[in-house]
PDB file of C-alpha atoms in Angstrom:
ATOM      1  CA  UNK A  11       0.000   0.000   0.000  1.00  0.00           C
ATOM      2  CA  UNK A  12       1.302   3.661  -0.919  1.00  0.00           C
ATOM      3  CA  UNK A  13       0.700   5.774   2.243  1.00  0.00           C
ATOM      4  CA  UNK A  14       2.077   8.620  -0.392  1.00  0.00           C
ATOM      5  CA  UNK A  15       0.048  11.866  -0.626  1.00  0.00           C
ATOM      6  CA  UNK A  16      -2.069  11.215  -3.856  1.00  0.00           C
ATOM      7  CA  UNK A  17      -4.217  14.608  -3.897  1.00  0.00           C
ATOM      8  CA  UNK A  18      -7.145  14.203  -5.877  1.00  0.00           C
ATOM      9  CA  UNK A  19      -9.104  17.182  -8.230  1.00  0.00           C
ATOM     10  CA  UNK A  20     -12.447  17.850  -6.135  1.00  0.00           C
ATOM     11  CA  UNK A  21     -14.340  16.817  -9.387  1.00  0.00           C
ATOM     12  CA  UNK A  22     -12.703  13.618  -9.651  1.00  0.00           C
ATOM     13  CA  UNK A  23     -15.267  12.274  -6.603  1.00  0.00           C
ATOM     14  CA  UNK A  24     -18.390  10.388  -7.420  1.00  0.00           C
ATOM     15  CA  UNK A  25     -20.703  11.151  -4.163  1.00  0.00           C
ATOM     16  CA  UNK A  26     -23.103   7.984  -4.066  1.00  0.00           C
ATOM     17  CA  UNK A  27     -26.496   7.992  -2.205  1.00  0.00           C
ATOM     18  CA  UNK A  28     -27.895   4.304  -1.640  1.00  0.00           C
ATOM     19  CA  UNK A  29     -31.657   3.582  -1.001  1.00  0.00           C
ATOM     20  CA  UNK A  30     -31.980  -0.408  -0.299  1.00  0.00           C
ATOM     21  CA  UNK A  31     -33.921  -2.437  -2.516  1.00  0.00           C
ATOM     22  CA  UNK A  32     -37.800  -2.493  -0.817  1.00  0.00           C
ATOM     23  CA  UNK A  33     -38.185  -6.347  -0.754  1.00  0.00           C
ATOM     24  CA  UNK A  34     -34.528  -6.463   1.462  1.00  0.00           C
ATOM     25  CA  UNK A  35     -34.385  -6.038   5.119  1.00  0.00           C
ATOM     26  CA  UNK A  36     -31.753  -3.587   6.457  1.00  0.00           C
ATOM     27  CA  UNK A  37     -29.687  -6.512   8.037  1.00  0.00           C
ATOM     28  CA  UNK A  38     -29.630  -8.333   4.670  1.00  0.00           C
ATOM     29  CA  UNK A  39     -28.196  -5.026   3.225  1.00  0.00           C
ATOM     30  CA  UNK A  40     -25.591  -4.515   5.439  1.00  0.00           C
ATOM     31  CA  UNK A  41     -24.422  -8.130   5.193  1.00  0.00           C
ATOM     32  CA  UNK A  42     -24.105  -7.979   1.443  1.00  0.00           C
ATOM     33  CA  UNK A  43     -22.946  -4.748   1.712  1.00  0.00           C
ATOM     34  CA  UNK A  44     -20.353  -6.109   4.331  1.00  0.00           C
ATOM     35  CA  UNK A  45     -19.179  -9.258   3.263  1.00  0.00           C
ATOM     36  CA  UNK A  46     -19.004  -8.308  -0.601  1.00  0.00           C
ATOM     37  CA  UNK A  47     -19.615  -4.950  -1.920  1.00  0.00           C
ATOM     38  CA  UNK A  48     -17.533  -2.740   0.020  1.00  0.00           C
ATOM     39  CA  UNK A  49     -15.038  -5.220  -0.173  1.00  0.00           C
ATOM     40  CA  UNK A  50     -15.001  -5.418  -3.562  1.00  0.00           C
ATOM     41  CA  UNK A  51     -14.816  -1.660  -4.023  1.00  0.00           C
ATOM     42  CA  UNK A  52     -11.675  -1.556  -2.273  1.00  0.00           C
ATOM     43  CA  UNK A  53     -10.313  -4.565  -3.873  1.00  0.00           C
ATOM     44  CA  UNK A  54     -10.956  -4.499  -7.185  1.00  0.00           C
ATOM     45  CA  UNK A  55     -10.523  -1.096  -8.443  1.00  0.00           C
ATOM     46  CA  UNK A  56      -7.851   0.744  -7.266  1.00  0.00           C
ATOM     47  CA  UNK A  57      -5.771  -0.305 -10.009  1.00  0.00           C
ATOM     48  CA  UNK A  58      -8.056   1.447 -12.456  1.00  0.00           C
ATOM     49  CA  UNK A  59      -7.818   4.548 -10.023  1.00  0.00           C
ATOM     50  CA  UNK A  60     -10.063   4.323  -7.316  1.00  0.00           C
ATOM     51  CA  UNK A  61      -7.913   7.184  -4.696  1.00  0.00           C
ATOM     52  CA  UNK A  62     -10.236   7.046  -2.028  1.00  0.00           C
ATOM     53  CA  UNK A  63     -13.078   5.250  -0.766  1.00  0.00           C
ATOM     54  CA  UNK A  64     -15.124   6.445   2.092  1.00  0.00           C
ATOM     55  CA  UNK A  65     -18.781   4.427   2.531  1.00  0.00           C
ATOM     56  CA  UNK A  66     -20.851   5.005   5.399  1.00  0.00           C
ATOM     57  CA  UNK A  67     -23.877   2.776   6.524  1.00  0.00           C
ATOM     58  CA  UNK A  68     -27.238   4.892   8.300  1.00  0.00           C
ATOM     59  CA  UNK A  69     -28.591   4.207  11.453  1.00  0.00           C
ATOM     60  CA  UNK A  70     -32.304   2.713  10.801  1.00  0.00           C
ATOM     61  CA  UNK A  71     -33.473   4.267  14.314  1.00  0.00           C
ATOM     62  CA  UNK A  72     -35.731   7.399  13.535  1.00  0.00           C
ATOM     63  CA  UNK A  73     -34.274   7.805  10.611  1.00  0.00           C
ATOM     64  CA  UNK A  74     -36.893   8.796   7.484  1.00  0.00           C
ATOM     65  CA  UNK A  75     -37.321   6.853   4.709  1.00  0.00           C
ATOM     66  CA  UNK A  76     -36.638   9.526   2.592  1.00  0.00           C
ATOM     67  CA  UNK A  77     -32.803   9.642   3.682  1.00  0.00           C
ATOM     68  CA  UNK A  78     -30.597   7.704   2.237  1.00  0.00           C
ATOM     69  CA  UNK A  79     -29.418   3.841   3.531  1.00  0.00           C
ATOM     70  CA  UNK A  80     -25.962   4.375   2.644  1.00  0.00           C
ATOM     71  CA  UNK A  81     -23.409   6.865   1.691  1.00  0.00           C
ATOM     72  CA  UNK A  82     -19.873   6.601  -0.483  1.00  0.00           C
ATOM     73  CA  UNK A  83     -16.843   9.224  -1.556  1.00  0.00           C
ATOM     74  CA  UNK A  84     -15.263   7.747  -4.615  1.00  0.00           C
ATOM     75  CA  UNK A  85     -12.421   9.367  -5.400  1.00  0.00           C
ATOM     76  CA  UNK A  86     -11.058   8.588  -8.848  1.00  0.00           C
ATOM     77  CA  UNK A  87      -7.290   9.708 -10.296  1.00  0.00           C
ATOM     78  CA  UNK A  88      -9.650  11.677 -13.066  1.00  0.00           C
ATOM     79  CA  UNK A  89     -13.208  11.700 -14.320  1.00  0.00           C
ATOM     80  CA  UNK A  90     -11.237   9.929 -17.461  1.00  0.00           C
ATOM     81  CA  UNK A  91      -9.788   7.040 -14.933  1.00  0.00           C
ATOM     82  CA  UNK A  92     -13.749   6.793 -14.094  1.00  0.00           C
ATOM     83  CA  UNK A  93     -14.659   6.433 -17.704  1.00  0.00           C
ATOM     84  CA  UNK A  94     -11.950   4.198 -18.608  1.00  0.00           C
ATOM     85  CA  UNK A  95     -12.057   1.728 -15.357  1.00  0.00           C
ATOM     86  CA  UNK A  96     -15.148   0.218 -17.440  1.00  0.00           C
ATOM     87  CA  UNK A  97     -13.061  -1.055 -20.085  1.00  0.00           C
ATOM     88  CA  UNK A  98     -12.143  -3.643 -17.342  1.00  0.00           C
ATOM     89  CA  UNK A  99     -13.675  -6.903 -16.497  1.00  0.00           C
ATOM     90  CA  UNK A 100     -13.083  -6.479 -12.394  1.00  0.00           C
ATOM     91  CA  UNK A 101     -14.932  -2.834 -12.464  1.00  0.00           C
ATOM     92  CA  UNK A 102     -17.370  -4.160 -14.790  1.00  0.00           C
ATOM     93  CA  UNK A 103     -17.867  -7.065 -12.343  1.00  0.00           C
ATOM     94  CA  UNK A 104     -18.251  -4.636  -9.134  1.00  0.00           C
ATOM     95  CA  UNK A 105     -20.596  -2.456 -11.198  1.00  0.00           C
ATOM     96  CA  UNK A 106     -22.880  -5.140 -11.425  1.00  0.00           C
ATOM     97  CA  UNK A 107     -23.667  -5.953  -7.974  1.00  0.00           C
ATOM     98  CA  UNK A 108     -25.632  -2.973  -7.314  1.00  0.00           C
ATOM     99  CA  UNK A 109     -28.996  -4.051  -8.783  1.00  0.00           C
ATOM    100  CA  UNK A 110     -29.783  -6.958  -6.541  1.00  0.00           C
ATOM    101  CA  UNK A 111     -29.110  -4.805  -3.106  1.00  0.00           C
ATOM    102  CA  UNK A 112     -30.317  -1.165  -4.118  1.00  0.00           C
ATOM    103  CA  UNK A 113     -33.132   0.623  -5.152  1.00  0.00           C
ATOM    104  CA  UNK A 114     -31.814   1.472  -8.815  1.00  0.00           C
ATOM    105  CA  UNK A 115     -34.250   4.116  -9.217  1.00  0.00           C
ATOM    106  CA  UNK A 116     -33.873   5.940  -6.220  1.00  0.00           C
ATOM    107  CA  UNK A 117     -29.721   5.578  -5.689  1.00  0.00           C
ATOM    108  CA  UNK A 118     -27.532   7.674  -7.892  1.00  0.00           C
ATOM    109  CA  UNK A 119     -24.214   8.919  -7.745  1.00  0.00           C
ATOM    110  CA  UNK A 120     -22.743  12.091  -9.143  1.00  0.00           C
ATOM    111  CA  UNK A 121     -19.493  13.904  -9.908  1.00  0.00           C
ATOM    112  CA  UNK A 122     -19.527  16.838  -7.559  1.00  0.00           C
ATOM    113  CA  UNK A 123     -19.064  20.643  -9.374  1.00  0.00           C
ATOM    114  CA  UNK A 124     -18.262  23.749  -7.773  1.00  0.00           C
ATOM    115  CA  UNK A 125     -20.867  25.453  -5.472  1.00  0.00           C
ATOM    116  CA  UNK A 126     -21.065  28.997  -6.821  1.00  0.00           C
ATOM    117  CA  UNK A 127     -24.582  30.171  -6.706  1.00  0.00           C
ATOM    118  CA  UNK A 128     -27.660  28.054  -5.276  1.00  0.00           C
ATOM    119  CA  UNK A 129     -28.266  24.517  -4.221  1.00  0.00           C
ATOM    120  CA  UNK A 130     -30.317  22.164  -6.756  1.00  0.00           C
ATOM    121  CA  UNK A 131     -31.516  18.730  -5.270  1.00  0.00           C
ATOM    122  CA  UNK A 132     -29.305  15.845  -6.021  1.00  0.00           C
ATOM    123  CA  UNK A 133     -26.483  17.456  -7.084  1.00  0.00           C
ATOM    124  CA  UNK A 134     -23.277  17.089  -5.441  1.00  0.00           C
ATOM    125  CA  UNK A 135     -21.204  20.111  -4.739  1.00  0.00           C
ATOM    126  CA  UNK A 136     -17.481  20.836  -3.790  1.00  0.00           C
ATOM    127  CA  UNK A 137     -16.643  23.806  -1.614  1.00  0.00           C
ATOM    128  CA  UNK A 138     -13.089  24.189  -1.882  1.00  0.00           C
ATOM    129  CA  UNK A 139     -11.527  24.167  -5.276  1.00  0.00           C
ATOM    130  CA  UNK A 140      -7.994  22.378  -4.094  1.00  0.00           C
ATOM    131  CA  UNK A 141      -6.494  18.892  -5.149  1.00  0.00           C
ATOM    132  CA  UNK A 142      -7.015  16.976  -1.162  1.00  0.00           C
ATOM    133  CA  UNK A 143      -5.713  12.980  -0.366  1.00  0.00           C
ATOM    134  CA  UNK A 144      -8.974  12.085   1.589  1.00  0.00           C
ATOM    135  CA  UNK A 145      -7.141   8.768   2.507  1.00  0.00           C
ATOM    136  CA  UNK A 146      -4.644  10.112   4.616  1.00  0.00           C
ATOM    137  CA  UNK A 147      -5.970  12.709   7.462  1.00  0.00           C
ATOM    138  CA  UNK A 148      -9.294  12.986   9.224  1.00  0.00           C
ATOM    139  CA  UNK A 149     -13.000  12.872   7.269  1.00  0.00           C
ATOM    140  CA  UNK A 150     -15.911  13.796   9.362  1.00  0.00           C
ATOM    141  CA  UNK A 151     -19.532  13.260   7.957  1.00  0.00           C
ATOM    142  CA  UNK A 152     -22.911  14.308   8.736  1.00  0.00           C
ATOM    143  CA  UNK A 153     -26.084  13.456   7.238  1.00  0.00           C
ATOM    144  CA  UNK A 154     -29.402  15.105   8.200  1.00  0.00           C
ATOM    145  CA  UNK A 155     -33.177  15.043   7.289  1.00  0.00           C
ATOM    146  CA  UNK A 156     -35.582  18.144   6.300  1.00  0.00           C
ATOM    147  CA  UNK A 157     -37.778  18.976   8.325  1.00  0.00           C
ATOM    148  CA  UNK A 158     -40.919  17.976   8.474  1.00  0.00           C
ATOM    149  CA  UNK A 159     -42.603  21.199   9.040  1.00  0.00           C
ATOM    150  CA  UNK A 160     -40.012  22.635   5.997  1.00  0.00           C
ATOM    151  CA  UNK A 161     -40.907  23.280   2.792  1.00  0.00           C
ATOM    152  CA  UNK A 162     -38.306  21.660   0.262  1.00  0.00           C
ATOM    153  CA  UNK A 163     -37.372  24.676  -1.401  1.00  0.00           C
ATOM    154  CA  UNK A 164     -37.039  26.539   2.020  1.00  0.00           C
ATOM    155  CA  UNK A 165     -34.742  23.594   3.425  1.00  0.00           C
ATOM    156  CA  UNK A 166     -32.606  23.629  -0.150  1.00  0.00           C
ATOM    157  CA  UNK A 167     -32.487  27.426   0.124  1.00  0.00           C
ATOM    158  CA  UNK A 168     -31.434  27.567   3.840  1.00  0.00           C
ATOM    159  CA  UNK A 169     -28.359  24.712   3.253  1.00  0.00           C
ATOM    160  CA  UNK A 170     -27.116  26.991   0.468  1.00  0.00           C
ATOM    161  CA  UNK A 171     -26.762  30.067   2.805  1.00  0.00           C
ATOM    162  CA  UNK A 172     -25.073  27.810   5.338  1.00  0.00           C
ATOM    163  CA  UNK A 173     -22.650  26.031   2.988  1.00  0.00           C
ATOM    164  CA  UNK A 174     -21.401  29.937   1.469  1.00  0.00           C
ATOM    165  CA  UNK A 175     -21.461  30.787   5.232  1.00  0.00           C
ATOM    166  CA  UNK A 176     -19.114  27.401   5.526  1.00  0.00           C
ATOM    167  CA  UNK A 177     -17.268  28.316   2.818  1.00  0.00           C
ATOM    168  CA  UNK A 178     -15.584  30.650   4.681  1.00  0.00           C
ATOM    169  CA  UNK A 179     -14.053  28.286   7.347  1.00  0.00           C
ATOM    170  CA  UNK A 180     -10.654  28.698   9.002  1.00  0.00           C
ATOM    171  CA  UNK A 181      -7.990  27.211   6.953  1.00  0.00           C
ATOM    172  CA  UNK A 182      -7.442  24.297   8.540  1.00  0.00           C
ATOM    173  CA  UNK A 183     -10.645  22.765   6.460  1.00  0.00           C
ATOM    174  CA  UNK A 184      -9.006  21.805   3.279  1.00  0.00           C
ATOM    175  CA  UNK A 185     -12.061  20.079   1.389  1.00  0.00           C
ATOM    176  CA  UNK A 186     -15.599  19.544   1.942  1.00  0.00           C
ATOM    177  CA  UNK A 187     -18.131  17.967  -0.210  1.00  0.00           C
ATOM    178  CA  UNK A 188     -22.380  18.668   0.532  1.00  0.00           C
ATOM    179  CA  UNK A 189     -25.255  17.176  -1.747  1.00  0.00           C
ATOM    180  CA  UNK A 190     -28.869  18.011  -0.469  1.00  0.00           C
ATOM    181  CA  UNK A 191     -31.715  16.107  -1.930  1.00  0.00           C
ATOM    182  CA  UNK A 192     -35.546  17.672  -1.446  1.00  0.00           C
ATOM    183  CA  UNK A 193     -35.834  15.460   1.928  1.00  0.00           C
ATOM    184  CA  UNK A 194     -32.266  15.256   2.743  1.00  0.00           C
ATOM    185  CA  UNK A 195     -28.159  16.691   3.221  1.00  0.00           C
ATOM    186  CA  UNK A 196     -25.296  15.003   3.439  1.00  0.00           C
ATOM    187  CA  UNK A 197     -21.649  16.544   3.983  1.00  0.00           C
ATOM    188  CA  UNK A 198     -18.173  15.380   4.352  1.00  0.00           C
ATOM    189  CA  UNK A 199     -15.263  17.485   5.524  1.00  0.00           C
ATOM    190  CA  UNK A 200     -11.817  16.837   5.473  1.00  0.00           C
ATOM    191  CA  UNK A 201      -8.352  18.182   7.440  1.00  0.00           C
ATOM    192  CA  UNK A 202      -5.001  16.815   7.212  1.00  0.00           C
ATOM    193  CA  UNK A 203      -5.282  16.185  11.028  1.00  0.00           C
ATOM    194  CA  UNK A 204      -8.407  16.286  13.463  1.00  0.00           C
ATOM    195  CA  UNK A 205      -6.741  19.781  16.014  1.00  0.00           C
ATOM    196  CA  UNK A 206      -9.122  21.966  14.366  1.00  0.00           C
ATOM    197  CA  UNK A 207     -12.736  20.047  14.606  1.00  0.00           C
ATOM    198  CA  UNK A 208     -13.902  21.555  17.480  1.00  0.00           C
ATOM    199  CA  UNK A 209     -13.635  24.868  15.129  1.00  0.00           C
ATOM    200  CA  UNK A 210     -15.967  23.138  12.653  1.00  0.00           C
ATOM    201  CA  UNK A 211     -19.676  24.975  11.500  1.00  0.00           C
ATOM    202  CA  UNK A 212     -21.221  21.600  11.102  1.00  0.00           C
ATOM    203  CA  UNK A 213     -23.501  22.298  14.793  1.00  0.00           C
ATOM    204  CA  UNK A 214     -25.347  24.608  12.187  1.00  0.00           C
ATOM    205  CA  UNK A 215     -26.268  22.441   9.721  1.00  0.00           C
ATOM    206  CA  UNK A 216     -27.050  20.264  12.828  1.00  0.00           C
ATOM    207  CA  UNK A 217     -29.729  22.689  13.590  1.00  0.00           C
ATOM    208  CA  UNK A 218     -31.097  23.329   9.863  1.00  0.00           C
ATOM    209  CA  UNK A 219     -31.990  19.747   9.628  1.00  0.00           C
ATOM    210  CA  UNK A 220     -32.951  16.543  11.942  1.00  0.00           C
ATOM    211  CA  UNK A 221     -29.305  14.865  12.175  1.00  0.00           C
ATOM    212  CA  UNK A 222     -29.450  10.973  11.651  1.00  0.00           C
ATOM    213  CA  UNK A 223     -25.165  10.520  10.959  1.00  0.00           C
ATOM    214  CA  UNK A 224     -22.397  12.685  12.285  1.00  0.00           C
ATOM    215  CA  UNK A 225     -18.990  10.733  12.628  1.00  0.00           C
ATOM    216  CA  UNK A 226     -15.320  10.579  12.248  1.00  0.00           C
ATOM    217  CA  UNK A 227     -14.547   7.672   9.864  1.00  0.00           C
ATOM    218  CA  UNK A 228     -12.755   5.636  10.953  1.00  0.00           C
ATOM    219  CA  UNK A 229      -9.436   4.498   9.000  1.00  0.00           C
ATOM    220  CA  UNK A 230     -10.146   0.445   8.051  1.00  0.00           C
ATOM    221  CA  UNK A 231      -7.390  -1.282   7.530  1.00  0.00           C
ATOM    222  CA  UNK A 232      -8.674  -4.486   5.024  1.00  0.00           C
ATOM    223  CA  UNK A 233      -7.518  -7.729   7.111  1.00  0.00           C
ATOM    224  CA  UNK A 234      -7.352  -9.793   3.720  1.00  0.00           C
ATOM    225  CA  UNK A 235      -7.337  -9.928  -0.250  1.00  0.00           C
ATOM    226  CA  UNK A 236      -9.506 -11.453  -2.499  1.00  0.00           C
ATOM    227  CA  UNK A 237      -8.225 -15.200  -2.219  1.00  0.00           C
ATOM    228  CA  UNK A 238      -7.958 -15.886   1.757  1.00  0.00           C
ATOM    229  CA  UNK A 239     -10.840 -16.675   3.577  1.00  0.00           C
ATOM    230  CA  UNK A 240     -12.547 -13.947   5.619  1.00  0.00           C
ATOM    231  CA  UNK A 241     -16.025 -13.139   6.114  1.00  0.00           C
ATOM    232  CA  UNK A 242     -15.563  -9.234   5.079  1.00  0.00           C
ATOM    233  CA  UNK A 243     -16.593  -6.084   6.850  1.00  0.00           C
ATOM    234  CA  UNK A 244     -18.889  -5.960   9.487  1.00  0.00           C
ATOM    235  CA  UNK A 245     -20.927  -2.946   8.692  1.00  0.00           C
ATOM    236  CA  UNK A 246     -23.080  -2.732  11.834  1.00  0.00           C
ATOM    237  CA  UNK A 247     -19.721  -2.069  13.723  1.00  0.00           C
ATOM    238  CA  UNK A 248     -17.640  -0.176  10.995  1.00  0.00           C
ATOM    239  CA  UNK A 249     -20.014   1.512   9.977  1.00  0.00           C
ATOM    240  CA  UNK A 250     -18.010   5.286   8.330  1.00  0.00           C
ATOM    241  CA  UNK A 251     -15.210   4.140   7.615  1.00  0.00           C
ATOM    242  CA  UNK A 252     -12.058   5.312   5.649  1.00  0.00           C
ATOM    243  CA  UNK A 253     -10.854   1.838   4.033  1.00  0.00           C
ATOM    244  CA  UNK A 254      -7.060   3.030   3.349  1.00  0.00           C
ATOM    245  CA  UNK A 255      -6.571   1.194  -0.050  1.00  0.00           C
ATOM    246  CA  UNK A 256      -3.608  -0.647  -0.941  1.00  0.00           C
ATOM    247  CA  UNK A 257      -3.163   2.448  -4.430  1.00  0.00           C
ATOM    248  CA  UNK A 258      -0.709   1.388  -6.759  1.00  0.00           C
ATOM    249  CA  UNK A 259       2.154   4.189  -7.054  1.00  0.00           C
ATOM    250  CA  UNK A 260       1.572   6.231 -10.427  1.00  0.00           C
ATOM    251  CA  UNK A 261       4.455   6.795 -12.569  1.00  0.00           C
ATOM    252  CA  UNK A 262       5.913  10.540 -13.723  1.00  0.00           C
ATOM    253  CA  UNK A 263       3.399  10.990 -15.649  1.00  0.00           C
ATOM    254  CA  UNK A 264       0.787  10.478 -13.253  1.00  0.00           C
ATOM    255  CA  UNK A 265      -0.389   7.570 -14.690  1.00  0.00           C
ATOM    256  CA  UNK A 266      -1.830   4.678 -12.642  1.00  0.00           C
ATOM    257  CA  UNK A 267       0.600   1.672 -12.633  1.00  0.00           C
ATOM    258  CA  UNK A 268      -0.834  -2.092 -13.133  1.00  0.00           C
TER     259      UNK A 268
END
């Protein structure tokens, strides 16, 4: 594994929100989710320039059906390593496990853009235009639900004033990624080491919306590879993590090597 700073473009990060397939319990979900998906994220497709990889499971308890099951940052060398990863068989493979655990209608993920002017629903945003290694350092996530007494354009309109309010955090706050849907927000922030979270404006957003996630990943260390036996990730325990991927080391040109 290269623990070697390998910053990452803020566009380069597909920002997934998972809604489980109706006719499978949550527990089902997490053990597939567990035991093979997340797995084979960080397994199979570094070496078509996966960066970064940072899922997070929900808590079920209170939390509205209308919030997402399951979160990811996928952090890719370039949108063009994205593109090209599908000439392979292994990220064609991993591509096609989602249908049989999510709602396929309802899950999506995104490239995130710069936030310059308002917030439109289900589009992923980046609020600090800088190349950032979200492997290494410290990645703290919050998700939240509208309120019910809100009006969806009110709730979209009020997490756009916060987030150019955010945007002007101290500098220790080096990126930070927010997608609201009409019932929903979810945010990421990242700092090359944790001294400055107590500094952090995320107790506002806290108080725009009903908070069902707010957490420190966790860096996850994978305990095996794809040929010895292990029973994979137990989700209910790790459940925002930070997997630190074994990354190949890119050559001169930047290129990923295989």
């Amino acid at each position: 594994m290269s623990a070697r700073e390998q910053p990452v473009a803020p566009d380069s990060v597909h920002v997934w929100r998972g809604f489980k397939a109706q006719q499978t319990s949550y527990a089902d979900f997490t053990k597939f989710l567990g035991s093979v998906f997340v797995p084979a994220c960080a397994l199979l497709q570094p070496n078509s320039g996966l960066r970064a990889y940072v899922p997070s499971m929900v808590p079920q308890s209170g939390k509205p059906a209308t919030v997402p099951d399951q979160t990811a940052l996928m952090f890719w060398a370039t949108q063009q390593a994205y593109q090209d990863a599908f000439k392979t068989v292994a990220v064609r493979a991993y591509t096609n496990l989602h249908g049989g655990a999510y709602d396929t209608k309802r899950s999506s993920a995104q490239f995130a853009v710069a936030l310059t002017a308002q917030v439109i629903a289900e589009q992923p945003y980046y609020l600090f235009d800088r190349p950032v290694d979200w492997m290494l350092g410290n990645v703290r996530h919050f998700i939240g639900a509208r309120p019910a007494a809100q009006s969806s354009s009110d709730f979209l309109e009020v997490i756009g004033n916060w987030a150019a309010m955010y945007q002007k955090q101290p500098a220790d706050v080096d990126g930070a990624l927010l997608c609201a849907g009409a019932d929903y927000v979810v945010f990421w922030e990242h700092r090359a080491s944790p001294q400055g979270a107590a500094l952090s404006l995320l107790g506002g957003l806290a108080r725009l919306s009903t908070p069902c996630l707010d957490k420190i990943a966790d860096n996850y260390v994978m305990p095996a590879g794809l040929w010895q036996p292990w029973t994979g990730i137990d989700l209910t325990q790790n459940d925002c993590i930070n997997i630190q991927l074994a990354r190949p080391e890119p050559d001169a040109g930047g290129e990923i090597k295989r």
